[in-house]
Amino acid sequence: MDWTNREKLGVGTLAARAAIPVPEPAGPLVVSPEFASAYHQDLDDLAPVRYGRWGHRSADQLEDALGALDRGRSVVFNSGMAAVSAVLLGLLRPADRLVLFEGGTYYETRQIADQLAGRGIETAVLDTTADLPAAVAGARLVVVESPSNPLLELYDLREISQIAHAAGALVAVDNSVASPLGQCPLDLGADLVMCSDAKVVGGHHDLVLGHVSARDPALLTALRDWRYLHGGIPAAFTCWLALRSIGTLELRVQRQNANAAALVKLLATRAEVTGLRWPGSPSDPQYQLASRQMTLGGGLLAFRLPGRAYLHRFLRASRLIAAATSYGGLQSTANDIGAWPHLAVPAGLVRISCGCEATADLVGDVRDALDKAAVS
């Protein structure tokens, strides 16, 4: 696609037209994967020198689409954690200071930060944004995940960016839960956006991929150099599959959002449900913040049932919600969060990822499963 005037187009239009190449006479309407790893070398030095590990057209096409959705420019990686690793390992040097948030850091991102401590990089882990002004002095990078996975805690990205920039620090936001359809961190002041595209963006539970978006050419160059040296390029077929999936991104996210809203309405009436969290709900404790920085509540919600045995009865009784890892796909899934030893959460806490099933069917199924769990 010709992305010249992309700033004037809505994200739905950008997504739907992501796989359309620049038109050429009698050319294809959609792109195809490019499987080559070796390329002819132009001895006249008119064309760039290519090699599959350095980059390929399928990755270029995907980066164009993801960059347009994030309102920046993108670099793709072979997983979400490869994208996070490129930011942390590619941008930080010994004696640098990294700032994280206790509730707003994906646990494997925290593990990388712990490894960095052995390489001379200081890490500060904060409880709240109020702790940031004192902690960010002299910092190189602030990393935050908002909404967080799996507890759906929100952080004020504008405030964090303003405080960090005043201290000379960069801000990187993990946007995997919201996706580019639910939130644009670059417009909120962030310098970098990291995303696991195995989740909402890919949306079919059949690929592993990640990307980082930015607007600063120097940051983008540093990330590309890191990928170039460390071999983090995704395969051509994976890039093409993601590009094909992006075409329905807005349709999928809108249905997932509608299903989440309908489930929240049902769950709010159930006495056995406590601690219900969904950023799109007016009753959510952080709804005002969500309204300021998110365009959609998204497809993830979390709540607590009376213990793990009760939760397991509910999941076994459901016909439409699969107990499964990951989130963001066409099919509704759920995680028993207490099964993850690194998260100290109350027993019975569950994260549901709403899929694209018919809303009435999903609501009816959850209602029936809750009824059965109560009497079993």
CSV table of C-alpha atoms in Angstrom, one decimal:
chain,number,residue,atom,x,y,z
A,1,MET,CA,0.0,0.0,0.0
A,2,ASP,CA,1.1,3.6,-0.6
A,3,TRP,CA,1.4,4.9,3.0
A,4,THR,CA,2.1,8.5,2.0
A,5,ASN,CA,-1.1,9.9,3.5
A,6,ARG,CA,-1.5,7.3,6.3
A,7,GLU,CA,-2.0,10.0,9.0
A,8,LYS,CA,-5.3,10.9,7.4
A,9,LEU,CA,-6.7,7.4,7.4
A,10,GLY,CA,-8.4,5.6,10.3
A,11,VAL,CA,-6.8,2.5,11.8
A,12,GLY,CA,-9.6,0.3,10.4
A,13,THR,CA,-8.8,1.4,6.9
A,14,LEU,CA,-5.1,1.0,7.4
A,15,ALA,CA,-5.7,-2.5,8.7
A,16,ALA,CA,-8.0,-3.6,5.9
A,17,ARG,CA,-5.6,-2.4,3.2
A,18,ALA,CA,-2.4,-3.6,4.9
A,19,ALA,CA,-1.8,-6.5,2.4
A,20,ILE,CA,-2.4,-4.4,-0.7
A,21,PRO,CA,0.8,-3.6,-2.6
A,22,VAL,CA,1.5,-0.4,-4.5
A,23,PRO,CA,-0.5,-0.9,-7.7
A,24,GLU,CA,1.3,-1.9,-10.8
A,25,PRO,CA,-0.1,-2.6,-14.3
A,26,ALA,CA,-1.5,-6.2,-14.2
A,27,GLY,CA,0.0,-6.7,-10.8
A,28,PRO,CA,-1.4,-8.7,-7.9
A,29,LEU,CA,-4.1,-7.2,-5.7
A,30,VAL,CA,-2.5,-8.6,-2.5
A,31,VAL,CA,1.1,-9.4,-1.5
A,32,SER,CA,2.6,-12.9,-1.3
A,33,PRO,CA,5.4,-14.2,1.0
A,34,GLU,CA,8.9,-13.9,-0.3
A,35,PHE,CA,10.8,-17.0,0.7
A,36,ALA,CA,14.3,-16.1,-0.7
A,37,SER,CA,17.2,-16.0,1.7
A,38,ALA,CA,19.8,-15.2,-1.0
A,39,TYR,CA,19.5,-12.3,-3.5
A,40,HIS,CA,21.3,-11.3,-6.7
A,41,GLN,CA,24.0,-8.7,-6.0
A,42,ASP,CA,23.9,-5.6,-8.2
A,43,LEU,CA,27.4,-5.1,-9.3
A,44,ASP,CA,26.6,-1.6,-10.4
A,45,ASP,CA,25.7,-0.8,-6.7
A,46,LEU,CA,22.3,0.7,-7.7
A,47,ALA,CA,20.2,-1.7,-5.6
A,48,PRO,CA,20.7,-2.4,-1.9
A,49,VAL,CA,22.6,-5.6,-0.9
A,50,ARG,CA,20.2,-8.1,0.6
A,51,TYR,CA,20.5,-11.2,2.7
A,52,GLY,CA,17.6,-13.0,4.4
A,53,ARG,CA,18.8,-12.5,8.0
A,54,TRP,CA,19.2,-8.8,7.3
A,55,GLY,CA,15.7,-8.3,6.0
A,56,HIS,CA,13.3,-9.3,3.3
A,57,ARG,CA,10.3,-7.8,1.5
A,58,SER,CA,7.7,-9.7,3.6
A,59,ALA,CA,9.2,-8.2,6.7
A,60,ASP,CA,9.3,-4.8,5.0
A,61,GLN,CA,5.6,-5.0,4.1
A,62,LEU,CA,4.6,-6.0,7.6
A,63,GLU,CA,6.7,-3.2,9.1
A,64,ASP,CA,5.0,-0.7,6.9
A,65,ALA,CA,1.5,-1.9,8.1
A,66,LEU,CA,2.4,-2.0,11.8
A,67,GLY,CA,4.1,1.3,11.7
A,68,ALA,CA,1.1,2.9,10.1
A,69,LEU,CA,-1.2,1.4,12.8
A,70,ASP,CA,1.2,2.7,15.6
A,71,ARG,CA,1.5,6.1,13.9
A,72,GLY,CA,5.3,5.6,13.7
A,73,ARG,CA,7.8,3.3,12.0
A,74,SER,CA,8.2,-0.4,13.0
A,75,VAL,CA,10.9,-3.1,13.3
A,76,VAL,CA,9.6,-6.7,13.4
A,77,PHE,CA,11.1,-9.5,15.5
A,78,ASN,CA,10.5,-13.2,15.7
A,79,SER,CA,8.6,-12.9,19.1
A,80,GLY,CA,7.3,-10.4,21.5
A,81,MET,CA,10.1,-11.1,23.9
A,82,ALA,CA,12.7,-10.7,21.1
A,83,ALA,CA,11.2,-7.2,20.6
A,84,VAL,CA,11.5,-6.5,24.4
A,85,SER,CA,15.0,-7.9,24.5
A,86,ALA,CA,16.1,-5.6,21.6
A,87,VAL,CA,14.8,-2.6,23.5
A,88,LEU,CA,16.4,-3.5,26.8
A,89,LEU,CA,19.7,-5.1,25.6
A,90,GLY,CA,20.1,-2.9,22.5
A,91,LEU,CA,19.5,0.5,24.2
A,92,LEU,CA,21.0,0.1,27.7
A,93,ARG,CA,24.7,0.2,28.5
A,94,PRO,CA,26.6,-0.5,31.8
A,95,ALA,CA,25.9,2.2,34.4
A,96,ASP,CA,22.5,3.0,32.8
A,97,ARG,CA,19.4,3.1,35.0
A,98,LEU,CA,16.2,1.2,34.1
A,99,VAL,CA,12.9,2.0,35.8
A,100,LEU,CA,10.0,-0.5,35.9
A,101,PHE,CA,6.7,-0.8,37.7
A,102,GLU,CA,5.9,-3.7,40.0
A,103,GLY,CA,2.4,-4.2,38.6
A,104,GLY,CA,3.1,-2.9,35.1
A,105,THR,CA,5.9,-5.2,33.9
A,106,TYR,CA,5.4,-8.5,32.2
A,107,TYR,CA,7.1,-11.1,34.3
A,108,GLU,CA,9.6,-12.2,31.6
A,109,THR,CA,10.5,-8.5,31.0
A,110,ARG,CA,11.3,-8.4,34.7
A,111,GLN,CA,13.5,-11.5,34.3
A,112,ILE,CA,15.5,-9.7,31.6
A,113,ALA,CA,15.9,-6.7,33.9
A,114,ASP,CA,17.2,-9.0,36.7
A,115,GLN,CA,19.8,-10.4,34.3
A,116,LEU,CA,20.9,-6.8,33.4
A,117,ALA,CA,21.7,-6.2,37.0
A,118,GLY,CA,24.7,-8.6,36.5
A,119,ARG,CA,25.8,-6.5,33.6
A,120,GLY,CA,26.1,-3.2,35.5
A,121,ILE,CA,22.7,-1.8,34.8
A,122,GLU,CA,20.8,-0.5,37.8
A,123,THR,CA,17.1,-1.3,38.0
A,124,ALA,CA,14.5,0.5,40.1
A,125,VAL,CA,11.1,-1.2,40.5
A,126,LEU,CA,8.3,1.2,41.5
A,127,ASP,CA,4.9,0.6,43.1
A,128,THR,CA,3.1,3.7,41.7
A,129,THR,CA,3.6,6.6,39.3
A,130,ALA,CA,4.0,8.8,42.3
A,131,ASP,CA,7.4,7.2,42.9
A,132,LEU,CA,8.6,8.0,39.5
A,133,PRO,CA,10.0,11.6,39.9
A,134,ALA,CA,12.4,10.5,42.6
A,135,ALA,CA,13.4,7.3,40.8
A,136,VAL,CA,13.9,8.6,37.3
A,137,ALA,CA,16.7,11.0,37.9
A,138,GLY,CA,19.6,9.8,35.8
A,139,ALA,CA,17.6,7.0,34.2
A,140,ARG,CA,18.0,6.0,30.6
A,141,LEU,CA,14.8,4.1,30.1
A,142,VAL,CA,11.3,3.7,31.8
A,143,VAL,CA,9.3,0.6,30.8
A,144,VAL,CA,5.7,0.1,31.5
A,145,GLU,CA,2.9,-2.3,30.5
A,146,SER,CA,-0.5,-0.7,30.4
A,147,PRO,CA,-3.0,-2.3,30.6
A,148,SER,CA,-1.0,-5.0,32.4
A,149,ASN,CA,-1.3,-8.7,31.7
A,150,PRO,CA,-3.0,-10.4,33.4
A,151,LEU,CA,-4.4,-8.0,36.1
A,152,LEU,CA,-5.4,-5.1,33.8
A,153,GLU,CA,-3.9,-2.4,35.8
A,154,LEU,CA,-3.5,0.9,34.0
A,155,TYR,CA,-0.8,3.5,34.2
A,156,ASP,CA,-1.0,7.1,33.1
A,157,LEU,CA,1.2,7.1,30.0
A,158,ARG,CA,1.1,10.9,29.4
A,159,GLU,CA,2.2,11.6,33.0
A,160,ILE,CA,4.9,9.0,32.9
A,161,SER,CA,6.2,10.3,29.6
A,162,GLN,CA,6.3,13.9,30.8
A,163,ILE,CA,8.1,13.0,34.0
A,164,ALA,CA,10.6,10.7,32.2
A,165,HIS,CA,11.3,13.2,29.5
A,166,ALA,CA,11.9,16.0,32.0
A,167,ALA,CA,14.6,13.8,33.5
A,168,GLY,CA,16.1,12.9,30.1
A,169,ALA,CA,14.8,9.3,30.0
A,170,LEU,CA,13.1,7.4,27.2
A,171,VAL,CA,9.7,5.6,27.7
A,172,ALA,CA,8.9,2.2,26.3
A,173,VAL,CA,5.3,1.0,26.5
A,174,ASP,CA,4.3,-2.7,26.2
A,175,ASN,CA,1.0,-2.3,24.2
A,176,SER,CA,0.3,-6.0,23.8
A,177,VAL,CA,-3.0,-6.0,25.7
A,178,ALA,CA,-4.5,-2.9,24.1
A,179,SER,CA,-3.1,-3.4,20.6
A,180,PRO,CA,-2.8,-0.5,18.1
A,181,LEU,CA,-6.6,-0.5,17.9
A,182,GLY,CA,-7.1,0.2,21.6
A,183,GLN,CA,-4.3,2.6,22.3
A,184,CYS,CA,-1.6,4.7,20.6
A,185,PRO,CA,1.3,5.2,23.1
A,186,LEU,CA,3.3,7.3,20.7
A,187,ASP,CA,0.5,9.8,20.6
A,188,LEU,CA,0.6,9.8,24.4
A,189,GLY,CA,4.2,10.7,24.6
A,190,ALA,CA,6.0,7.3,24.6
A,191,ASP,CA,9.2,7.0,22.6
A,192,LEU,CA,8.9,3.2,21.9
A,193,VAL,CA,6.0,0.8,21.6
A,194,MET,CA,6.6,-2.9,22.1
A,195,CYS,CA,4.0,-5.5,21.1
A,196,SER,CA,3.6,-9.3,21.1
A,197,ASP,CA,1.8,-9.8,17.9
A,198,ALA,CA,1.1,-13.4,18.8
A,199,LYS,CA,-1.8,-12.0,20.7
A,200,VAL,CA,-4.4,-9.5,19.4
A,201,VAL,CA,-2.6,-8.4,16.2
A,202,GLY,CA,-2.1,-11.9,14.9
A,203,GLY,CA,-5.4,-12.9,16.4
A,204,HIS,CA,-5.6,-16.6,15.4
A,205,HIS,CA,-3.3,-18.5,17.9
A,206,ASP,CA,-1.1,-19.6,15.0
A,207,LEU,CA,2.0,-17.4,14.9
A,208,VAL,CA,4.7,-16.0,17.2
A,209,LEU,CA,5.9,-12.5,16.4
A,210,GLY,CA,6.7,-9.1,17.9
A,211,HIS,CA,7.4,-5.6,16.9
A,212,VAL,CA,8.7,-2.3,18.2
A,213,SER,CA,7.5,1.1,16.8
A,214,ALA,CA,9.1,4.5,17.3
A,215,ARG,CA,9.3,7.9,15.6
A,216,ASP,CA,13.0,8.7,16.3
A,217,PRO,CA,15.2,7.5,13.4
A,218,ALA,CA,18.1,6.9,15.7
A,219,LEU,CA,16.1,4.5,17.9
A,220,LEU,CA,14.8,2.6,14.8
A,221,THR,CA,18.4,2.3,13.5
A,222,ALA,CA,19.6,0.9,16.8
A,223,LEU,CA,16.8,-1.7,16.9
A,224,ARG,CA,17.5,-2.7,13.3
A,225,ASP,CA,21.2,-3.0,14.0
A,226,TRP,CA,20.4,-5.2,17.0
A,227,ARG,CA,18.2,-7.5,14.9
A,228,TYR,CA,20.7,-7.6,12.1
A,229,LEU,CA,23.5,-8.8,14.5
A,230,HIS,CA,21.4,-11.1,16.7
A,231,GLY,CA,19.3,-12.8,14.1
A,232,GLY,CA,15.8,-11.8,15.3
A,233,ILE,CA,14.2,-11.6,11.9
A,234,PRO,CA,10.9,-13.4,11.6
A,235,ALA,CA,10.3,-15.8,8.7
A,236,ALA,CA,8.7,-14.6,5.5
A,237,PHE,CA,5.6,-16.9,5.9
A,238,THR,CA,5.1,-15.6,9.5
A,239,CYS,CA,5.3,-12.0,8.3
A,240,TRP,CA,2.8,-12.7,5.5
A,241,LEU,CA,0.4,-14.6,7.8
A,242,ALA,CA,0.5,-11.6,10.2
A,243,LEU,CA,-0.1,-9.2,7.4
A,244,ARG,CA,-3.1,-11.2,6.2
A,245,SER,CA,-4.4,-11.3,9.8
A,246,ILE,CA,-4.2,-7.6,10.2
A,247,GLY,CA,-6.8,-7.2,7.5
A,248,THR,CA,-9.5,-8.2,9.9
A,249,LEU,CA,-7.9,-6.6,13.0
A,250,GLU,CA,-10.5,-3.9,13.5
A,251,LEU,CA,-13.4,-6.3,12.9
A,252,ARG,CA,-12.0,-8.8,15.4
A,253,VAL,CA,-11.2,-6.2,18.1
A,254,GLN,CA,-14.6,-4.6,17.8
A,255,ARG,CA,-16.4,-8.0,18.3
A,256,GLN,CA,-14.0,-8.9,21.2
A,257,ASN,CA,-14.7,-5.5,22.8
A,258,ALA,CA,-18.5,-6.0,22.4
A,259,ASN,CA,-18.3,-9.5,23.9
A,260,ALA,CA,-16.3,-8.2,26.8
A,261,ALA,CA,-18.8,-5.4,27.4
A,262,ALA,CA,-21.7,-7.9,27.4
A,263,LEU,CA,-19.9,-10.3,29.7
A,264,VAL,CA,-19.1,-7.5,32.2
A,265,LYS,CA,-22.8,-6.6,32.2
A,266,LEU,CA,-23.7,-10.2,33.1
A,267,LEU,CA,-20.9,-10.7,35.6
A,268,ALA,CA,-21.8,-7.5,37.5
A,269,THR,CA,-25.1,-9.2,38.4
A,270,ARG,CA,-23.5,-12.4,39.8
A,271,ALA,CA,-23.0,-12.6,43.6
A,272,GLU,CA,-20.1,-15.1,43.2
A,273,VAL,CA,-18.1,-12.7,41.1
A,274,THR,CA,-15.8,-10.2,42.8
A,275,GLY,CA,-13.0,-7.9,41.7
A,276,LEU,CA,-14.3,-7.5,38.2
A,277,ARG,CA,-11.8,-5.5,36.0
A,278,TRP,CA,-12.4,-4.3,32.4
A,279,PRO,CA,-11.0,-0.9,31.3
A,280,GLY,CA,-14.1,-0.2,29.2
A,281,SER,CA,-16.5,-0.4,32.0
A,282,PRO,CA,-17.7,2.8,33.8
A,283,SER,CA,-17.6,0.9,37.0
A,284,ASP,CA,-13.9,-0.1,36.7
A,285,PRO,CA,-11.8,1.8,39.2
A,286,GLN,CA,-9.6,3.2,36.5
A,287,TYR,CA,-12.2,4.0,33.9
A,288,GLN,CA,-11.5,7.7,33.9
A,289,LEU,CA,-7.8,7.0,33.0
A,290,ALA,CA,-8.9,4.5,30.4
A,291,SER,CA,-11.2,7.1,28.9
A,292,ARG,CA,-8.3,9.5,28.5
A,293,GLN,CA,-5.8,7.2,26.9
A,294,MET,CA,-7.6,4.2,25.4
A,295,THR,CA,-10.0,4.1,22.5
A,296,LEU,CA,-11.5,0.6,23.4
A,297,GLY,CA,-11.6,-1.4,26.5
A,298,GLY,CA,-10.4,-4.5,24.6
A,299,GLY,CA,-11.2,-8.1,24.8
A,300,LEU,CA,-9.6,-9.0,28.2
A,301,LEU,CA,-11.4,-9.0,31.5
A,302,ALA,CA,-10.5,-10.4,34.9
A,303,PHE,CA,-12.5,-11.4,38.0
A,304,ARG,CA,-12.5,-13.7,41.0
A,305,LEU,CA,-14.6,-16.7,41.7
A,306,PRO,CA,-14.8,-18.4,45.2
A,307,GLY,CA,-11.6,-20.5,44.9
A,308,ARG,CA,-9.8,-22.5,42.3
A,309,ALA,CA,-12.1,-25.5,42.6
A,310,TYR,CA,-15.1,-23.3,41.8
A,311,LEU,CA,-13.2,-21.7,38.9
A,312,HIS,CA,-12.3,-25.1,37.5
A,313,ARG,CA,-15.9,-26.2,37.6
A,314,PHE,CA,-16.8,-23.1,35.7
A,315,LEU,CA,-14.2,-23.6,33.0
A,316,ARG,CA,-15.1,-27.3,32.6
A,317,ALA,CA,-18.8,-26.4,32.3
A,318,SER,CA,-18.2,-23.8,29.6
A,319,ARG,CA,-18.6,-25.0,26.0
A,320,LEU,CA,-17.2,-21.9,24.4
A,321,ILE,CA,-14.3,-20.8,26.6
A,322,ALA,CA,-11.2,-23.0,26.4
A,323,ALA,CA,-8.8,-23.1,29.3
A,324,ALA,CA,-5.7,-22.2,27.4
A,325,THR,CA,-2.5,-20.1,27.4
A,326,SER,CA,-2.2,-16.7,25.6
A,327,TYR,CA,-5.1,-14.4,24.6
A,328,GLY,CA,-6.4,-12.2,21.8
A,329,GLY,CA,-7.6,-14.9,19.3
A,330,LEU,CA,-10.8,-15.6,17.5
A,331,GLN,CA,-11.8,-18.2,20.1
A,332,SER,CA,-12.5,-17.2,23.7
A,333,THR,CA,-10.0,-18.5,26.2
A,334,ALA,CA,-9.4,-18.3,29.9
A,335,ASN,CA,-6.4,-18.6,32.3
A,336,ASP,CA,-6.5,-19.8,35.9
A,337,ILE,CA,-4.1,-17.1,37.0
A,338,GLY,CA,-3.3,-18.8,40.3
A,339,ALA,CA,-1.6,-21.6,38.4
A,340,TRP,CA,1.2,-19.1,37.5
A,341,PRO,CA,3.6,-19.4,40.5
A,342,HIS,CA,5.3,-16.0,39.9
A,343,LEU,CA,1.9,-14.2,40.5
A,344,ALA,CA,0.7,-13.9,44.1
A,345,VAL,CA,-3.0,-13.6,43.4
A,346,PRO,CA,-6.1,-14.7,45.3
A,347,ALA,CA,-7.3,-18.2,44.5
A,348,GLY,CA,-10.1,-18.2,41.9
A,349,LEU,CA,-8.8,-15.2,39.9
A,350,VAL,CA,-9.4,-15.8,36.2
A,351,ARG,CA,-8.6,-13.8,33.0
A,352,ILE,CA,-11.0,-14.3,30.1
A,353,SER,CA,-10.0,-13.3,26.6
A,354,CYS,CA,-13.2,-12.8,24.7
A,355,GLY,CA,-13.2,-14.1,21.1
A,356,CYS,CA,-15.4,-13.4,18.1
A,357,GLU,CA,-18.3,-15.8,18.9
A,358,ALA,CA,-21.8,-14.4,18.6
A,359,THR,CA,-22.3,-12.2,21.7
A,360,ALA,CA,-25.6,-13.9,22.7
A,361,ASP,CA,-24.0,-17.3,22.5
A,362,LEU,CA,-21.0,-16.3,24.6
A,363,VAL,CA,-23.1,-14.6,27.3
A,364,GLY,CA,-25.5,-17.6,27.4
A,365,ASP,CA,-22.6,-20.0,27.7
A,366,VAL,CA,-21.0,-18.1,30.6
A,367,ARG,CA,-24.3,-17.8,32.4
A,368,ASP,CA,-24.9,-21.5,32.1
A,369,ALA,CA,-21.4,-22.4,33.2
A,370,LEU,CA,-21.6,-20.2,36.3
A,371,ASP,CA,-25.0,-21.8,37.2
A,372,LYS,CA,-23.5,-25.2,36.9
A,373,ALA,CA,-20.4,-24.3,38.9
A,374,ALA,CA,-22.6,-23.0,41.7
A,375,VAL,CA,-24.5,-26.3,42.2
A,376,SER,CA,-21.7,-28.9,41.5
